[in-house]
C-alpha positions as a Python dict, from the first residue, in 0.01 Angstrom:
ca = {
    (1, 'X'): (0, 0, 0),
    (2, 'X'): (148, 331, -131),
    (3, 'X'): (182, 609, 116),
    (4, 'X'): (-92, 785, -62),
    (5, 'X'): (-303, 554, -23),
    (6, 'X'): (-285, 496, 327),
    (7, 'X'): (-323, 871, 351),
    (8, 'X'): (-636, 791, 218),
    (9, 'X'): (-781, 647, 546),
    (10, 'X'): (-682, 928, 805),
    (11, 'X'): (-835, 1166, 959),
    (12, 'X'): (-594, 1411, 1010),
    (13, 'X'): (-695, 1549, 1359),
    (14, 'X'): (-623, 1810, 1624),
    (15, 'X'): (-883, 1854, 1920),
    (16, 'X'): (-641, 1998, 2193),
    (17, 'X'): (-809, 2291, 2360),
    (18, 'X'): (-506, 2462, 2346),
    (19, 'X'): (-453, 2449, 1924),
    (20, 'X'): (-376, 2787, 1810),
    (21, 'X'): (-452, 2915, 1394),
    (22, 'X'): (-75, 2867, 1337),
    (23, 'X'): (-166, 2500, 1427),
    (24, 'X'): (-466, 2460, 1209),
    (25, 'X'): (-343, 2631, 914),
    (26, 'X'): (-14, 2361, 922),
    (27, 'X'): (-249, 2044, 994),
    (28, 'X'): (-444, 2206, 646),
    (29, 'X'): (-101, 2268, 483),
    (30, 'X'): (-14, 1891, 620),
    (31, 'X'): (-338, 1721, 449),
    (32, 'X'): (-276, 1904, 71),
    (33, 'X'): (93, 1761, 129),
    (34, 'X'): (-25, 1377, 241),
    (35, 'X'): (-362, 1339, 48),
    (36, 'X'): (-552, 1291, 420),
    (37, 'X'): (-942, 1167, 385),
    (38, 'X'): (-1011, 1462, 638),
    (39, 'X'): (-881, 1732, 883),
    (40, 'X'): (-1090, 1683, 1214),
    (41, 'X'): (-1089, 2002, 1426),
    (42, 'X'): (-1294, 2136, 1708),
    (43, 'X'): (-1581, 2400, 1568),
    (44, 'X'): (-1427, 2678, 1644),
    (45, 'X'): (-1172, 2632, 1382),
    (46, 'X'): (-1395, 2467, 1116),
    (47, 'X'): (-1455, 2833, 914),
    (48, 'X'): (-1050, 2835, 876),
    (49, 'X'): (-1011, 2431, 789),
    (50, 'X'): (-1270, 2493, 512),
    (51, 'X'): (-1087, 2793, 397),
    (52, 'X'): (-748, 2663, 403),
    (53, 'X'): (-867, 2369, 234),
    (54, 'X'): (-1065, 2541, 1),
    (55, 'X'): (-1018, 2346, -352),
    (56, 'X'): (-845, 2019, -190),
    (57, 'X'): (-981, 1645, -186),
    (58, 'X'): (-944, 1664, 214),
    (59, 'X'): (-1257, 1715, 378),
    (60, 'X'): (-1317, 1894, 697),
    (61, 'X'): (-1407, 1746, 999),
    (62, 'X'): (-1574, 1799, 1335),
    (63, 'X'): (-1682, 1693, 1682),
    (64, 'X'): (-1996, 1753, 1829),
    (65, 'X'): (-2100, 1676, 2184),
    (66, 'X'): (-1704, 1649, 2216),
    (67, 'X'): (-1578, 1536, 2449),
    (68, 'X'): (-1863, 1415, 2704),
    (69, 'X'): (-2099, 1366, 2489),
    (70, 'X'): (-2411, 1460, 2763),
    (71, 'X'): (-2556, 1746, 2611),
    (72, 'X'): (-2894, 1751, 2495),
    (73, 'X'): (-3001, 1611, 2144),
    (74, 'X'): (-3101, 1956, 2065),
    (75, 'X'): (-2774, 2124, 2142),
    (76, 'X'): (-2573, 1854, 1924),
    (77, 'X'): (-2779, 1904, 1637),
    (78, 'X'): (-2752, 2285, 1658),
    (79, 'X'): (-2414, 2219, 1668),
    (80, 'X'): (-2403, 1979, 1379),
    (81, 'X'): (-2580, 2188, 1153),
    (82, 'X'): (-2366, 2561, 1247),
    (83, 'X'): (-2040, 2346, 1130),
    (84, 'X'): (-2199, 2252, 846),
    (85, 'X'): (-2301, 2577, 727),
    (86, 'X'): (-1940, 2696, 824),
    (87, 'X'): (-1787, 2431, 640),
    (88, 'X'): (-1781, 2111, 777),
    (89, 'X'): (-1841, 1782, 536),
    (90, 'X'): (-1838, 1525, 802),
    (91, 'X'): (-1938, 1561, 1211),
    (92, 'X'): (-1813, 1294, 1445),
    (93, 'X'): (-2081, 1312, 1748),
    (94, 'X'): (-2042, 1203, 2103),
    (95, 'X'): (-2325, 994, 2221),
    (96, 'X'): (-2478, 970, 2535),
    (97, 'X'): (-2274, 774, 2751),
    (98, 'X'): (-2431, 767, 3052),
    (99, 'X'): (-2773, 694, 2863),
    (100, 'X'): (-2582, 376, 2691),
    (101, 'X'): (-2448, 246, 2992),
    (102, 'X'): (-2800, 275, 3163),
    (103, 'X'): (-2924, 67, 2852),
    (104, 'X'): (-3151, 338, 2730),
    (105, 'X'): (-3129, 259, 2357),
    (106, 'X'): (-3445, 415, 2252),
    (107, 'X'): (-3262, 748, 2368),
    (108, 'X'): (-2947, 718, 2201),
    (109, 'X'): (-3167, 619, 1861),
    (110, 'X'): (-3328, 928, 1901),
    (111, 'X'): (-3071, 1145, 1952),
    (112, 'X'): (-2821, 972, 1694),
    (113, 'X'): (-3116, 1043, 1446),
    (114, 'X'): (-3187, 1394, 1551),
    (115, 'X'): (-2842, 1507, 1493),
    (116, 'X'): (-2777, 1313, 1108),
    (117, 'X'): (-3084, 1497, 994),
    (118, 'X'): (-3010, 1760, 1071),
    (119, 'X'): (-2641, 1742, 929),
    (120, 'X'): (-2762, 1598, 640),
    (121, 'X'): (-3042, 1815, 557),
    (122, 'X'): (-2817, 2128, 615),
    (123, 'X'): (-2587, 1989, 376),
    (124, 'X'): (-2845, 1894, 91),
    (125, 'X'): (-2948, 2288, 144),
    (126, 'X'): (-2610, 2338, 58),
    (127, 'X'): (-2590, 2084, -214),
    (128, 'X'): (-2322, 1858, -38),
    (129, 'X'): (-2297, 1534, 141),
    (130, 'X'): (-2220, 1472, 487),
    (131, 'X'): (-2118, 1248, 649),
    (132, 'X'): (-2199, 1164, 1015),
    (133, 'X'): (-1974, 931, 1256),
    (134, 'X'): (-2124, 847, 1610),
    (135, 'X'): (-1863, 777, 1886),
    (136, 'X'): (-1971, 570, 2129),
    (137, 'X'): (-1615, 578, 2380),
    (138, 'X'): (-1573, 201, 2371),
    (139, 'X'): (-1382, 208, 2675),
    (140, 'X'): (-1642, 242, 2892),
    (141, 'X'): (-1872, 3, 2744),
    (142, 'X'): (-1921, -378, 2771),
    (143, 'X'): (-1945, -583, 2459),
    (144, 'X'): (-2340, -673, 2473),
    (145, 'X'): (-2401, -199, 2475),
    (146, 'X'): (-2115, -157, 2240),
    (147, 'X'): (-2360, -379, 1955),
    (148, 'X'): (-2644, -203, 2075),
    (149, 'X'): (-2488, 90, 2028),
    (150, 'X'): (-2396, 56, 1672),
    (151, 'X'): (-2706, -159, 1622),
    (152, 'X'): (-2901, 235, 1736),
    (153, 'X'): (-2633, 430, 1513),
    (154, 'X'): (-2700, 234, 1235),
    (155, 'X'): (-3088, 234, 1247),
    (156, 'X'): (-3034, 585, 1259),
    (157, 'X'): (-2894, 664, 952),
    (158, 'X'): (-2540, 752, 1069),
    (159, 'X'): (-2259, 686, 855),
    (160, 'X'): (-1953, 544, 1066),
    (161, 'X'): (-1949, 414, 1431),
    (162, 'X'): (-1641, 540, 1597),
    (163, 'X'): (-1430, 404, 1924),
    (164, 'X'): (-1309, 682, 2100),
    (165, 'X'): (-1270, 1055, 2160),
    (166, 'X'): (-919, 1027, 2299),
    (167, 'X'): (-1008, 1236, 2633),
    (168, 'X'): (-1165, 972, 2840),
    (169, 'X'): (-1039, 860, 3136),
    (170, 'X'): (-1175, 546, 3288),
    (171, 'X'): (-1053, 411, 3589),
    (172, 'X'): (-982, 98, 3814),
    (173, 'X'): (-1172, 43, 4146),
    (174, 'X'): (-875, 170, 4287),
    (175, 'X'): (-816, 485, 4061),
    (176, 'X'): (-575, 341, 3854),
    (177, 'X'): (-607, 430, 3494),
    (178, 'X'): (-719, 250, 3232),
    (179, 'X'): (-673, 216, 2845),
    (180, 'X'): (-927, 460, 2709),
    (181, 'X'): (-828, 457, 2304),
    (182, 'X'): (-896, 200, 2030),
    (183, 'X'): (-835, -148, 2084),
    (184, 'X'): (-821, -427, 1811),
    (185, 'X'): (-1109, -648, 1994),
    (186, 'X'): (-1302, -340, 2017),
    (187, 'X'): (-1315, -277, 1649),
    (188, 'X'): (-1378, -650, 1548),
    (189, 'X'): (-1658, -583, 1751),
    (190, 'X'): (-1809, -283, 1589),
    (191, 'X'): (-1678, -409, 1195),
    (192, 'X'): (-1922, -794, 1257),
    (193, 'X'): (-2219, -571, 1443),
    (194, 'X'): (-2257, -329, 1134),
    (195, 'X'): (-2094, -545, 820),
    (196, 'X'): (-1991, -366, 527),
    (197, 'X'): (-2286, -134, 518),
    (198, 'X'): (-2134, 115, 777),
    (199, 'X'): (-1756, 232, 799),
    (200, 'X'): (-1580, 178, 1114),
    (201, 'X'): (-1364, 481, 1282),
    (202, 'X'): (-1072, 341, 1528),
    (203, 'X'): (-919, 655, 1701),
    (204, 'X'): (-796, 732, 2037),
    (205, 'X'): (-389, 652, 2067),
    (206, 'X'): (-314, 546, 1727),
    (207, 'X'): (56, 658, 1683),
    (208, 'X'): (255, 445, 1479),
    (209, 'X'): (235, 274, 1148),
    (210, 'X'): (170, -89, 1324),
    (211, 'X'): (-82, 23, 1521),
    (212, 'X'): (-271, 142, 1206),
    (213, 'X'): (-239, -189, 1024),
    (214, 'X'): (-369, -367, 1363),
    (215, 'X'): (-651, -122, 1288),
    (216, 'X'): (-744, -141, 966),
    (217, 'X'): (-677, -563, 968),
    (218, 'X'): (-947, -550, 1241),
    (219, 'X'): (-1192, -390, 1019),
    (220, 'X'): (-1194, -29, 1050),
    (221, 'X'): (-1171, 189, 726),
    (222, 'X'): (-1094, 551, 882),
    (223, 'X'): (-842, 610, 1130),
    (224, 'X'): (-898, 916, 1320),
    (225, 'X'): (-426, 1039, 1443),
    (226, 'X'): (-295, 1319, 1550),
    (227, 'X'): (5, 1123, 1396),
    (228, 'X'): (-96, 1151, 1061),
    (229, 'X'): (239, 1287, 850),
    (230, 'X'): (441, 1106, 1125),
    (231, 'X'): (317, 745, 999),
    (232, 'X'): (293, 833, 649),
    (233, 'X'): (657, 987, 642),
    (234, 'X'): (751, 627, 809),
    (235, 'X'): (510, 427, 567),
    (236, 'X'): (676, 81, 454),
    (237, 'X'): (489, 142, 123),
    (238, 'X'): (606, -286, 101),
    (239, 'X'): (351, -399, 384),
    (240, 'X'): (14, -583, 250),
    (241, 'X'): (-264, -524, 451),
    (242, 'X'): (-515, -777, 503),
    (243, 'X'): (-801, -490, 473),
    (244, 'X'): (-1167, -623, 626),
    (245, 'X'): (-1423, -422, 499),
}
């Protein structure tokens, strides 16, 4: 796989609080260089991704309901559909976590569908396409919500189902910290609940060009990095991946 083409599957991303324009405007200047499927930025910076990128395959990206995911259905798909007027062509939304690990399924349905619509209609207004990916923070889900979860996401139109935000942090009984990215089970998991019809985002401490193949051999088809130009610089453009989807 060429280094272009495994370019192909990132989303290029930056969601520190603390990214400044000179930050942005190089992650933009980074995708035209690599050929990435997407720059993923918080909101605020979504007007200046779309300009930068103005002309480029790369898409811009966004987060809504980031990182927590508990605000109201209302409030996410407000947000969803001010990023895509600004700009954005895909929105990555948080779901409600506490509501999934309750086992309230009928909620997160409803809410997953209340914010693609209204993405997607502001983008047919607009004549585009979005794209909507629901993140359902894997880590603190068992198996048996993680396939409801996707099974709800799926019903409701979305797009992708995505493992992580990166800014969870889950703990042992006795505070210890626990993994809180992608994992390879994790994304088995999500690729055999939805099949081919859905993509499959892994994201959340995806570094290094072996921890990408892991990824994409386990079934996912976008990898959301802040490592992006790092692992394609390092690309073995020899390696044959055993893609799943």
């Amino acid at each position: 796989m060429t280094k272009k083409e495994i370019a192909s599957y990132i989303d290029h991303t930056l969601l520190a609080p603390t990214a400044s324009t000179a930050q942005i405007v190089k992650l933009c200047g980074e995708a035209k260089k690599y050929g990435f499927a997407s720059v993923c930025v918080n909101p605020y910076y979504v007007a200046l991704a779309a300009a930068e990128l103005k002309g480029c395959p790369s898409k811009v990206c966004t987060v809504v309901g980031f990182p927590l995911g508990a605000s109201t259905p209302e409030d996410k798909a407000f947000e969803a559909e001010n990023a895509v007027k600004h700009g954005a062509d895909e929105v990555d939304m948080v779901l409600n976590v506490g509501a999934a690990m309750e086992g309230l399924f009928t909620v997160i349905s409803s809410e997953i569908s209340t914010v693609v619509q209204a993405a997607k209609k502001t983008g047919e207004a607009l004549g585009k396409s979005v794209i909507v990916k629901v993140i359902l923070e894997t880590c603190f889900l068992d198996d048996d919500t993680i396939k409801n979860c996707c099974l709800c996401a799926k019903k409701a139109g979305a797009d992708f189902v995505k493992t992580s935000t990166g800014f969870a942090t889950p703990k042992s009984k006795d505070g210890t910290l626990l993994p809180n990215g992608a994992s390879e089970h994790h994304v088995k998991l999500m690729r055999k609940t939805v099949g081919n019809d859905m993509g499959v985002k892994a994201s959340g401490g995806i570094r290094t060009e072996a921890m990408m193949i892991t990824m994409l051999e386990a079934g996912a088809n976008r990898i959301g990095t802040s490592s992006g130009a790092t692992i394609v610089e390092n690309w073995d453009e020899s390696k044959i991946i055993n893609l799943k989807n």
